Coordinates of C-alpha atoms in Angstrom, one line a residue:
Chain A
M1 CA 11.0 112.2 101.9
T2 CA 9.4 108.8 102.5
I3 CA 10.7 105.5 101.4
D4 CA 9.0 102.2 101.1
S5 CA 9.8 100.0 104.1
K6 CA 11.0 97.2 101.8
D7 CA 13.4 99.5 100.1
S8 CA 14.5 100.8 103.4
E9 CA 15.2 97.3 104.6
K10 CA 17.1 96.5 101.4
L11 CA 19.2 99.6 101.8
G12 CA 19.9 98.7 105.4
G13 CA 21.1 95.3 104.2
I14 CA 23.6 96.7 101.6
I15 CA 24.7 100.0 103.0
L16 CA 27.9 98.7 104.6
Q17 CA 29.0 96.8 101.5
P18 CA 32.1 98.5 100.0
D19 CA 30.3 99.0 96.7
T20 CA 27.4 100.8 98.3
Q21 CA 29.7 102.8 100.6
T22 CA 31.7 103.8 97.5
R23 CA 28.7 104.9 95.6
I24 CA 27.3 107.0 98.5
A25 CA 30.7 108.5 99.4
S26 CA 31.3 109.4 95.7
F27 CA 27.8 110.9 95.4
L28 CA 28.4 113.2 98.3
I29 CA 32.0 114.0 97.5
S30 CA 31.2 114.9 93.9
I31 CA 28.4 117.2 95.0
K32 CA 30.6 118.8 97.6
Q33 CA 33.5 119.2 95.2
Q34 CA 31.2 121.1 92.8
N35 CA 29.9 123.2 95.7
V36 CA 33.5 123.9 96.8
A37 CA 34.3 125.1 93.3
I38 CA 31.4 127.5 93.4
L39 CA 32.1 128.7 97.0
S40 CA 35.7 129.3 96.3
R41 CA 34.7 132.0 93.8
F42 CA 33.2 134.0 96.6
E43 CA 36.6 134.0 98.4
L44 CA 37.6 136.8 96.1
Q45 CA 34.8 139.1 97.4
Q46 CA 35.3 141.7 100.0
M47 CA 35.0 140.5 103.5
E48 CA 32.5 143.3 104.2
W49 CA 30.1 141.6 101.8
I50 CA 27.2 140.4 104.0
P51 CA 27.2 136.7 102.9
Y52 CA 31.0 136.4 102.9
T53 CA 31.4 135.0 106.4
L54 CA 28.7 132.5 105.9
L55 CA 30.0 131.3 102.5
H56 CA 33.6 131.3 103.7
G57 CA 32.6 129.0 106.6
Q58 CA 30.7 126.7 104.3
L59 CA 33.7 126.4 101.9
F60 CA 36.0 125.0 104.6
R61 CA 33.2 122.9 106.1
E62 CA 32.6 121.3 102.8
M63 CA 36.3 120.6 102.3
E64 CA 36.5 119.1 105.7
L65 CA 33.6 116.8 105.0
I66 CA 35.1 115.7 101.7
G67 CA 38.2 114.7 103.6
L68 CA 36.3 112.7 106.2
L69 CA 34.3 110.9 103.5
Q70 CA 37.5 109.9 101.8
R71 CA 38.9 108.5 105.0
M72 CA 35.8 106.8 106.4
C73 CA 34.6 105.0 103.3
E74 CA 35.7 101.4 102.7
W75 CA 36.4 101.9 99.0
S76 CA 35.4 99.3 96.5
T77 CA 38.0 97.6 94.3
N78 CA 35.5 96.9 91.6
P79 CA 36.0 99.1 88.5
A80 CA 32.4 98.7 87.4
V81 CA 31.3 100.6 90.5
Y82 CA 33.3 103.6 89.4
L83 CA 31.8 103.5 85.9
K84 CA 28.4 103.5 87.4
I85 CA 29.3 106.4 89.6
S86 CA 30.5 108.4 86.6
E87 CA 27.2 107.8 84.9
T88 CA 25.3 108.8 88.0
M89 CA 27.2 112.0 88.7
L90 CA 26.9 113.2 85.1
R91 CA 23.2 113.1 85.5
V92 CA 23.2 114.6 89.0
S93 CA 25.4 117.5 88.1
S94 CA 23.2 118.3 85.2
E95 CA 20.0 118.0 87.3
L96 CA 21.4 120.2 90.0
R97 CA 22.5 122.8 87.4
F98 CA 25.9 123.5 89.0
N99 CA 27.1 125.0 85.8
D100 CA 24.6 127.9 86.2
Y101 CA 26.6 129.0 89.2
L102 CA 30.1 127.9 88.3
F103 CA 30.4 130.1 85.3
A104 CA 28.1 133.0 86.0
P105 CA 29.6 136.3 87.1
V106 CA 29.5 136.8 90.9
A107 CA 26.7 139.2 91.6
A108 CA 24.0 139.8 94.2
D109 CA 21.3 138.7 91.8
V110 CA 18.5 136.2 91.4
N111 CA 21.0 133.6 90.2
F112 CA 23.0 134.0 93.4
Y113 CA 19.8 133.8 95.4
R114 CA 19.0 130.6 93.6
Y115 CA 22.4 129.2 94.4
L116 CA 21.8 129.9 98.1
A117 CA 18.5 128.0 97.8
L118 CA 20.2 125.1 96.2
S119 CA 22.9 124.8 98.8
Q120 CA 20.3 125.1 101.5
A121 CA 18.4 122.2 100.0
L122 CA 21.7 120.2 99.8
F123 CA 22.2 120.8 103.5
A124 CA 18.6 119.9 104.3
Y125 CA 17.8 116.8 102.2
L126 CA 20.9 114.6 101.7
R127 CA 20.0 112.4 104.7
F128 CA 21.0 108.8 104.3
T129 CA 20.5 107.6 107.8
R130 CA 16.9 108.8 107.8
V131 CA 16.0 106.2 105.2
L132 CA 17.6 103.3 107.0
P133 CA 15.5 101.0 109.2
L134 CA 15.5 102.0 112.8
E135 CA 17.1 98.7 113.7
V136 CA 20.3 99.4 111.7
P137 CA 22.9 100.5 114.3
L138 CA 24.7 103.7 113.5
E139 CA 27.9 102.9 115.3
H140 CA 29.8 101.9 112.2
K141 CA 32.3 104.6 111.3
F142 CA 30.7 105.2 107.9
L143 CA 27.2 105.5 109.2
A144 CA 28.4 107.6 112.1
L145 CA 29.9 109.9 109.6
L146 CA 26.7 110.1 107.6
R147 CA 24.9 111.0 110.7
S148 CA 27.3 113.6 111.9
L149 CA 27.3 115.0 108.3
E150 CA 23.6 115.7 108.8
T151 CA 24.3 117.5 112.1
I152 CA 27.0 119.6 110.5
H153 CA 24.7 120.4 107.6
G154 CA 22.1 121.4 110.1
Q155 CA 24.4 123.8 111.7
Q156 CA 24.9 125.6 108.4
M157 CA 21.3 126.2 107.9
Q158 CA 20.4 128.8 110.4
G159 CA 22.6 131.4 108.7
Q160 CA 21.4 130.1 105.3
I161 CA 17.7 130.5 106.2
M162 CA 18.3 134.0 107.5
M163 CA 20.1 134.9 104.3
L164 CA 17.3 133.5 102.1
R165 CA 14.8 135.4 104.1
N166 CA 16.6 138.7 104.3
F167 CA 19.1 138.9 101.5
P168 CA 18.7 142.4 100.0
I169 CA 17.3 141.5 96.6
D170 CA 14.1 142.6 94.8
L171 CA 12.1 139.5 95.4
T172 CA 8.8 139.2 97.3
E173 CA 8.4 136.7 100.1
E174 CA 6.3 134.5 97.7
E175 CA 9.0 134.6 95.0
R176 CA 11.6 133.7 97.6
E177 CA 9.6 130.7 98.8
N178 CA 9.0 129.6 95.2
I179 CA 12.7 129.6 94.4
V180 CA 13.5 127.8 97.6
G181 CA 10.7 125.3 96.8
E182 CA 12.0 124.7 93.3
E183 CA 15.5 124.0 94.4
S184 CA 14.3 121.8 97.3
A185 CA 12.2 119.8 94.8
R186 CA 15.3 119.5 92.5
V187 CA 17.5 118.2 95.3
L188 CA 14.8 115.8 96.7
K189 CA 14.3 114.4 93.2
V190 CA 18.0 113.8 92.8
F191 CA 18.3 112.2 96.2
E192 CA 15.2 110.0 95.8
G193 CA 16.5 108.9 92.3
F194 CA 19.8 108.0 93.8
I195 CA 18.3 105.9 96.6
T196 CA 16.1 104.1 94.1
E197 CA 19.2 103.5 92.0
L198 CA 21.0 102.0 95.0
V199 CA 18.1 99.8 96.0
E200 CA 16.9 98.6 92.6
Q201 CA 20.0 98.0 90.7
K202 CA 22.1 95.0 91.3
S203 CA 25.6 95.7 92.4
P204 CA 27.7 96.3 89.3
E205 CA 29.9 93.2 89.8
N206 CA 26.9 90.9 89.8
Chain B
M1 CA -2.4 107.3 106.0
A2 CA -3.6 109.9 103.6
F3 CA -2.4 113.2 102.2
M4 CA -4.3 116.3 101.3
T5 CA -2.9 119.4 99.7
I6 CA -3.7 122.7 101.4
K7 CA -2.3 126.0 100.2
N8 CA 0.2 124.1 98.1
Q9 CA 1.4 122.1 101.1
S10 CA 0.9 118.4 101.5
I11 CA -0.5 117.4 104.9
R12 CA -0.5 113.9 106.1
Y13 CA -3.5 112.9 108.1
E14 CA -5.5 110.0 109.5
L15 CA -9.3 110.0 110.0
A16 CA -10.8 107.3 112.1
G17 CA -14.2 106.5 113.5
K18 CA -17.7 106.4 112.2
E19 CA -19.2 109.1 110.2
G20 CA -21.5 111.2 112.2
G21 CA -19.5 110.8 115.4
I22 CA -18.5 114.0 117.2
P23 CA -15.3 115.1 115.5
I24 CA -12.2 115.6 117.6
V25 CA -8.9 116.9 116.2
F26 CA -5.6 116.3 117.9
V27 CA -2.8 118.8 117.2
N28 CA 0.8 117.7 118.0
G29 CA 3.6 119.6 119.6
I30 CA 7.1 120.4 118.3
T31 CA 9.3 117.4 117.4
Q32 CA 6.2 115.3 117.4
A33 CA 3.9 113.8 114.8
A34 CA 0.4 112.2 114.5
H35 CA 1.6 108.8 115.5
L36 CA 2.1 110.0 119.1
W37 CA -1.7 110.2 119.5
G38 CA -1.6 106.4 118.9
V39 CA -3.5 105.4 122.0
Y40 CA -6.0 108.3 121.8
V41 CA -7.4 107.2 118.5
P42 CA -8.8 103.8 119.4
Y43 CA -9.9 105.2 122.8
F44 CA -12.1 107.8 121.3
V45 CA -13.2 105.8 118.3
E46 CA -14.5 103.1 120.6
R47 CA -16.6 105.8 122.3
G48 CA -18.1 106.9 119.0
Y49 CA -16.0 109.9 118.2
R50 CA -14.5 110.7 114.7
V51 CA -10.9 111.3 115.3
L52 CA -8.6 113.3 113.1
T53 CA -4.8 113.3 113.7
F54 CA -2.3 114.9 111.3
D55 CA 1.3 115.9 111.1
M56 CA 1.5 119.6 111.6
I57 CA 3.2 121.6 108.8
G58 CA 6.9 121.3 109.3
Q59 CA 6.8 117.9 111.0
G60 CA 6.4 114.2 110.3
E61 CA 5.5 113.5 106.7
S62 CA 3.7 116.8 106.0
D63 CA 5.4 119.4 104.0
K64 CA 8.0 121.6 105.7
P65 CA 7.9 125.4 105.8
L66 CA 10.7 126.6 103.6
L67 CA 11.3 129.9 105.1
T68 CA 8.8 130.6 107.9
V69 CA 5.3 129.6 109.1
S70 CA 3.1 131.5 111.5
F71 CA 0.7 130.1 114.1
D72 CA -2.2 131.6 112.1
R73 CA -1.1 129.7 109.0
H74 CA -1.2 126.5 111.1
A75 CA -4.7 127.4 112.3
D76 CA -5.9 128.2 108.8
T77 CA -4.5 124.9 107.6
I78 CA -6.5 123.0 110.2
A79 CA -9.6 124.9 109.3
E80 CA -9.2 124.0 105.7
L81 CA -8.4 120.4 106.5
I82 CA -11.5 120.1 108.7
E83 CA -13.7 121.7 106.0
K84 CA -12.4 119.5 103.2
L85 CA -12.9 116.4 105.3
G86 CA -16.5 117.5 106.1
L87 CA -16.0 117.6 109.8
K88 CA -18.5 120.0 111.4
R89 CA -17.5 122.0 114.5
P90 CA -15.0 119.6 116.0
I91 CA -13.4 119.6 119.5
V92 CA -9.9 120.8 118.9
A93 CA -7.2 119.5 121.3
G94 CA -3.6 120.6 121.0
I95 CA -0.5 120.2 123.1
S96 CA 2.4 122.6 123.6
Y97 CA 3.1 124.2 120.2
G98 CA -0.1 122.5 119.0
G99 CA -1.8 124.0 122.1
A100 CA -0.9 127.5 121.0
V101 CA -2.1 126.6 117.5
A102 CA -5.4 125.3 118.9
L103 CA -5.9 128.6 120.8
R104 CA -5.3 130.5 117.6
Y105 CA -7.7 128.3 115.8
A106 CA -10.4 129.1 118.4
I107 CA -9.7 132.8 118.1
L108 CA -9.7 132.9 114.3
H109 CA -12.4 130.3 113.6
P110 CA -14.9 130.6 116.5
N111 CA -17.8 129.2 114.5
K112 CA -15.9 126.1 113.4
L113 CA -15.4 124.9 116.9
R114 CA -17.4 122.8 119.4
A115 CA -14.9 122.9 122.3
L116 CA -11.3 123.5 122.9
V117 CA -8.7 121.6 124.9
A118 CA -5.5 123.6 125.5
M119 CA -2.7 121.4 126.9
G120 CA 0.8 122.5 127.9
A121 CA -0.1 125.6 125.9
F122 CA 0.8 129.3 125.9
S123 CA -0.6 132.5 124.6
E124 CA 2.4 134.7 125.3
M125 CA 6.1 134.4 125.9
D126 CA 6.7 135.5 129.4
G127 CA 10.2 136.1 130.8
R128 CA 11.0 132.4 131.3
L129 CA 9.4 131.1 128.2
K130 CA 11.2 133.6 126.1
W131 CA 14.5 132.4 127.4
I132 CA 13.4 128.8 127.0
G133 CA 12.5 129.6 123.4
N134 CA 15.8 131.2 122.7
N135 CA 17.7 128.3 124.2
L136 CA 15.7 125.8 122.2
F137 CA 16.4 127.8 119.0
T138 CA 20.1 127.9 119.8
A139 CA 20.0 124.2 120.7
I140 CA 18.6 123.2 117.3
S141 CA 20.4 125.7 115.1
A142 CA 23.9 125.6 116.7
V143 CA 23.9 121.9 117.8
G144 CA 21.2 119.9 116.1
T145 CA 18.0 118.0 116.2
E146 CA 19.4 115.3 118.5
Y147 CA 20.4 117.8 121.1
L148 CA 17.0 119.4 120.9
Q149 CA 15.4 115.9 121.5
N150 CA 17.7 115.3 124.4
W151 CA 17.0 118.7 125.9
F152 CA 13.3 118.0 125.8
M153 CA 13.5 114.6 127.5
P154 CA 13.8 115.7 131.2
F155 CA 11.3 118.5 130.7
N156 CA 8.8 116.3 128.9
F157 CA 8.9 113.3 131.2
N158 CA 9.2 112.6 134.9
S159 CA 12.0 110.3 136.2
G160 CA 9.6 107.4 136.7
W161 CA 8.5 107.4 133.1
L162 CA 12.1 107.8 131.8
E163 CA 13.3 104.9 133.9
K164 CA 10.4 102.7 132.9
N165 CA 10.8 103.4 129.2
E166 CA 14.6 103.5 129.0
A167 CA 14.7 100.7 126.5
L168 CA 12.2 102.3 124.2
I169 CA 13.7 105.8 124.2
P170 CA 16.5 105.3 121.6
A171 CA 14.1 104.0 119.0
M172 CA 11.6 106.7 119.9
R173 CA 14.3 109.4 119.5
R174 CA 15.6 108.0 116.2
R175 CA 12.1 107.9 114.8
G176 CA 11.5 111.4 115.8
Y177 CA 14.9 112.4 114.3
N178 CA 14.0 110.8 111.0
L179 CA 10.6 112.3 110.8
N180 CA 11.9 115.8 111.4
D181 CA 13.9 118.2 109.3
Q182 CA 16.1 120.5 111.2
Y183 CA 15.4 123.6 109.1
A184 CA 11.7 123.1 109.5
L185 CA 12.1 122.8 113.3
Q186 CA 14.2 126.0 113.2
N187 CA 11.5 127.8 111.4
L188 CA 8.8 126.6 113.8
M189 CA 10.9 127.6 116.8
E190 CA 11.6 131.0 115.3
A191 CA 8.0 131.6 114.6
A192 CA 7.1 130.8 118.2
N193 CA 9.8 133.2 119.5
Q194 CA 8.7 136.0 117.3
N195 CA 4.9 135.9 117.0
T196 CA 3.5 134.7 120.3
N197 CA 1.7 137.4 122.2
F198 CA -2.0 137.0 121.9
S199 CA -3.3 136.8 125.5
H200 CA -5.4 139.9 124.9
E201 CA -7.3 138.0 122.3
L202 CA -8.3 135.1 124.6
P203 CA -11.6 136.7 125.6
L204 CA -12.7 136.1 121.9
I205 CA -12.8 132.4 122.6
T206 CA -16.4 131.6 123.5
A207 CA -16.2 127.8 123.2
P208 CA -16.1 125.6 126.3
T209 CA -12.5 125.2 127.1
L210 CA -10.5 122.6 129.2
V211 CA -7.0 123.8 130.1
L212 CA -4.6 121.1 131.1
N213 CA -1.1 121.4 132.6
G214 CA 1.3 118.9 134.1
E215 CA 2.2 119.5 137.7
Y216 CA 5.9 119.6 136.9
D217 CA 5.7 121.3 133.6
Y218 CA 8.7 123.7 133.6
I219 CA 8.5 124.6 129.9
T220 CA 5.0 126.0 129.7
H221 CA 4.6 126.6 133.4
R222 CA 1.4 127.0 135.4
K223 CA 1.2 130.8 135.2
L224 CA 0.9 130.6 131.5
H225 CA -2.1 128.3 131.8
D226 CA -3.6 130.5 134.5
I227 CA -3.5 133.3 131.9
I228 CA -5.4 131.1 129.5
R229 CA -7.9 130.1 132.2
A230 CA -8.5 133.7 133.2
G231 CA -8.8 134.9 129.6
I232 CA -11.3 132.4 128.5
K233 CA -14.8 132.8 129.9
R234 CA -16.0 129.2 129.8
S235 CA -12.7 127.6 130.9
R236 CA -11.8 125.2 133.6
F237 CA -8.1 124.6 134.5
V238 CA -7.1 121.1 135.6
I239 CA -3.6 120.2 136.8
I240 CA -2.3 116.6 136.1
Q241 CA -0.4 115.3 139.1
H242 CA 3.2 114.2 138.9
A243 CA 3.3 114.9 135.1
C244 CA 5.7 117.1 133.2
H245 CA 5.3 118.9 129.8
A246 CA 4.4 115.9 127.7
F247 CA 1.7 114.5 130.0
T248 CA -0.3 113.3 127.0
L249 CA 2.4 110.6 126.7
E250 CA 3.2 110.3 130.4
A251 CA -0.4 110.0 131.6
P252 CA -2.5 109.1 128.6
D253 CA -5.2 107.3 130.7
V254 CA -5.8 110.3 132.9
T255 CA -5.7 112.7 130.0
M256 CA -8.1 110.7 127.8
R257 CA -10.5 110.4 130.7
L258 CA -10.4 114.1 131.3
I259 CA -11.0 114.9 127.6
E260 CA -13.8 112.4 127.3
D261 CA -15.5 113.7 130.5
F262 CA -15.2 117.2 129.1
A263 CA -16.5 116.3 125.7
T264 CA -19.5 114.4 127.2
K265 CA -20.3 117.3 129.5
V266 CA -20.1 119.8 126.6
E267 CA -22.4 117.6 124.6
R268 CA -24.9 117.4 127.4
N269 CA -24.7 121.0 128.0
E270 CA -23.4 120.3 131.5
W271 CA -20.0 121.8 131.2
Q272 CA -19.2 124.2 134.0
G273 CA -16.8 126.6 132.4
D274 CA -16.5 128.7 135.5
Q275 CA -12.8 129.5 135.3
T276 CA -12.0 127.4 138.4
T277 CA -8.9 125.4 139.0
W278 CA -8.8 121.7 139.9
V279 CA -6.4 118.8 140.2
A280 CA -7.0 115.6 138.2
N281 CA -7.4 112.4 140.1
D282 CA -4.2 110.4 139.6
D283 CA -6.1 107.2 139.4
P284 CA -7.6 106.9 135.9
K285 CA -10.5 105.1 137.4
G286 CA -10.7 106.9 140.7
E287 CA -13.5 109.1 141.9
P288 CA -14.0 111.9 142.0
L289 CA -12.3 112.9 138.8
Y290 CA -11.7 116.5 139.9
L291 CA -10.1 117.2 143.2
P292 CA -10.1 120.6 144.8
V293 CA -6.9 122.6 145.0
L294 CA -5.8 123.5 148.5
G295 CA -3.7 126.6 148.7
D296 CA -2.3 128.7 146.0
H297 CA -2.4 126.7 142.7
L298 CA 0.4 128.8 141.2
R299 CA 2.9 127.7 143.8
A300 CA 5.1 124.6 143.6
I301 CA 5.0 124.2 147.3
Q302 CA 2.2 124.9 149.7
V303 CA 3.5 127.2 152.4
A304 CA 1.9 126.9 155.8
T305 CA 0.3 130.1 157.0
A306 CA 0.9 131.1 160.6
V307 CA -0.9 128.7 162.9
K308 CA -0.7 129.8 166.5
T309 CA 0.4 127.2 168.9
T310 CA 1.4 127.0 172.5
E311 CA 4.5 125.0 171.7
S312 CA 7.6 127.1 171.6
K313 CA 9.8 124.4 170.2
A314 CA 9.4 121.7 167.6
P315 CA 9.8 118.0 168.7
A316 CA 13.4 116.9 168.6
A317 CA 12.6 114.4 165.8
T318 CA 11.7 117.1 163.4
A319 CA 14.3 119.6 164.5
P320 CA 17.7 118.7 163.0
K321 CA 20.8 120.1 164.7
K322 CA 21.6 122.4 161.9
P323 CA 18.3 122.8 160.0
A324 CA 18.4 124.0 156.4
V325 CA 17.4 127.5 157.0
A326 CA 16.1 129.8 154.3
K327 CA 16.9 133.3 155.5
A328 CA 14.6 135.9 154.1
K329 CA 14.4 139.5 154.5
P330 CA 11.4 140.7 156.5
A331 CA 9.8 142.2 153.5
A332 CA 10.0 139.0 151.5
A333 CA 8.3 136.8 154.1
K334 CA 4.9 137.0 152.4
A335 CA 3.7 133.6 153.5
T336 CA 2.5 135.2 156.7
P337 CA 1.0 138.5 155.7
A338 CA 0.5 139.7 159.3
K339 CA 4.1 139.3 160.5
P340 CA 7.2 137.3 159.7
A341 CA 7.3 133.9 161.3
V342 CA 9.4 130.8 161.8
V343 CA 7.5 127.8 160.5
K344 CA 8.7 124.3 161.3
A345 CA 6.7 121.6 159.6
A346 CA 6.5 117.9 160.4
P347 CA 5.9 115.5 157.5
T348 CA 2.1 115.9 157.7
K349 CA 1.4 119.3 159.2
P350 CA 3.0 122.4 160.5
V351 CA 3.8 121.8 164.1
A352 CA 5.2 125.1 165.4
V353 CA 5.1 128.7 164.6
K354 CA 7.1 131.1 166.4
A355 CA 7.0 134.8 165.7
T356 CA 10.4 136.3 165.5
P357 CA 10.0 139.8 163.9
A358 CA 13.7 140.6 164.2
K359 CA 15.2 137.7 162.3
P360 CA 12.5 135.9 160.3
K361 CA 13.5 132.5 159.0
A362 CA 11.6 129.5 157.7
T363 CA 12.5 125.9 158.2
V364 CA 10.4 123.3 156.4
A365 CA 11.3 119.7 156.9
K366 CA 10.1 116.8 154.9
S367 CA 7.1 118.6 153.7
K368 CA 5.3 117.1 150.7
N369 CA 5.3 118.9 147.5
K370 CA 1.7 118.2 146.7
I371 CA -0.2 120.8 144.9
S372 CA -3.6 119.9 146.3
G373 CA -2.7 118.1 149.4
A374 CA -5.3 115.6 148.2
K375 CA -4.3 112.0 148.0
A376 CA -4.7 110.5 144.6

């Protein structure tokens, strides 16, 4: 994704404020919690099931990252920030269609394939440090975590891409690419919307 | 900065220079993007060329391949981009991954090409490159983009360049990190590892071709370029002194001069695509531009052949008490085809050769690792 240089500078200027840290950490934690809820359903599957090892690993990675975000964020004491977060996450959950996967029966079907595409996109596109100006140092513990979160996400992707390419399901290569493309666009739209929200809206306490 | 949609993918490109100028297209390598041709654009625009740079699919601000992308798809994308921009028969110049894409373009679209520049390129994955490719893929998928960038640094640049640009490197790396998506790089790497073996198609390239390779390129090493040279009828192979894999960044002045000289000669129908090998003059303004290669251009060192001399011992100054001795089996001592020999070399020339058939050994002291032996 690309971001206007003015917006990038603005984000760089506010990213370490507790309100912004809280909004970003909550955005990521909320998404990861919903992903954990979906991933935990696969724990009941047989270990011989091909995607089991991959999804099992992702489940515990996601939980680990939730814990790190909780610890590294300088949480805001402003109640208005949390109201704003609730509003944002209602919209985000709906746009990412988590419910489609949370309540559907576990099966090796197109719906499951679409979930794999969604989680691949979540690993690929939630990159906060990329939209910061190059001059903003990443040594601060919160920014360092956001950066290492990108690295950990990246490490999940090799298996995920292999799965998306080769998962035994009756989909052509083009159909697979289309599904991956749709979920990628969905996640990118959510991420861009969130960045715009962070940059454009005044801090709730103002 | 402009964008064009080709086969449902958005490609970021920049077109500079006057209409009617000879078009030249630069194709970037992996973890790179169009901005790394920064100094090339004004250089060629000032000389009347129409210069197209773009972010290859999967890199920079162009769309990323979601599951996979082949070299041929890259080549077809370039063909369509060129056509839509109304550029007729451009010179296509690509480095590294982009060099392989440029070769594919020349094979697949021979009529849409004026001339070809293959730099740090490859047309097959030989034993070493296959291992390098596998390691790079593991580096990016198991560790991450930053490690891949770090891995490339000492192979892309020589020590002098790295030391001189030490202060700039963090920002350069961070920009590269931001511009790239790890999954896309993974897909590009995987495509290279799986699909690259088209040396047998090189004779299909009929365009004048300049093959460029850094002297110390240990990613796409010289043998790979020699395969390209030998496969393309109208080629000439030029080695850039002291440079590593990313010589377009290390030695832009030398590289731009070589490309301009090549383009001019092609235009005047003076290009001697005679499959010969040369060394580029290290001085961007030095003459002559091409220096002859002395010795075997595929070797990293030039081994003295047996020179008969009346001296039985080397001077004391060049004979250390315990010289570093490379012991070789008689059969392996191929530097002296007639018979195994002891070669002791002073800094400037071999000084003594003593035939010892029973225990062949070679001692080379302070010899220069110059490919050509020619002084830049």
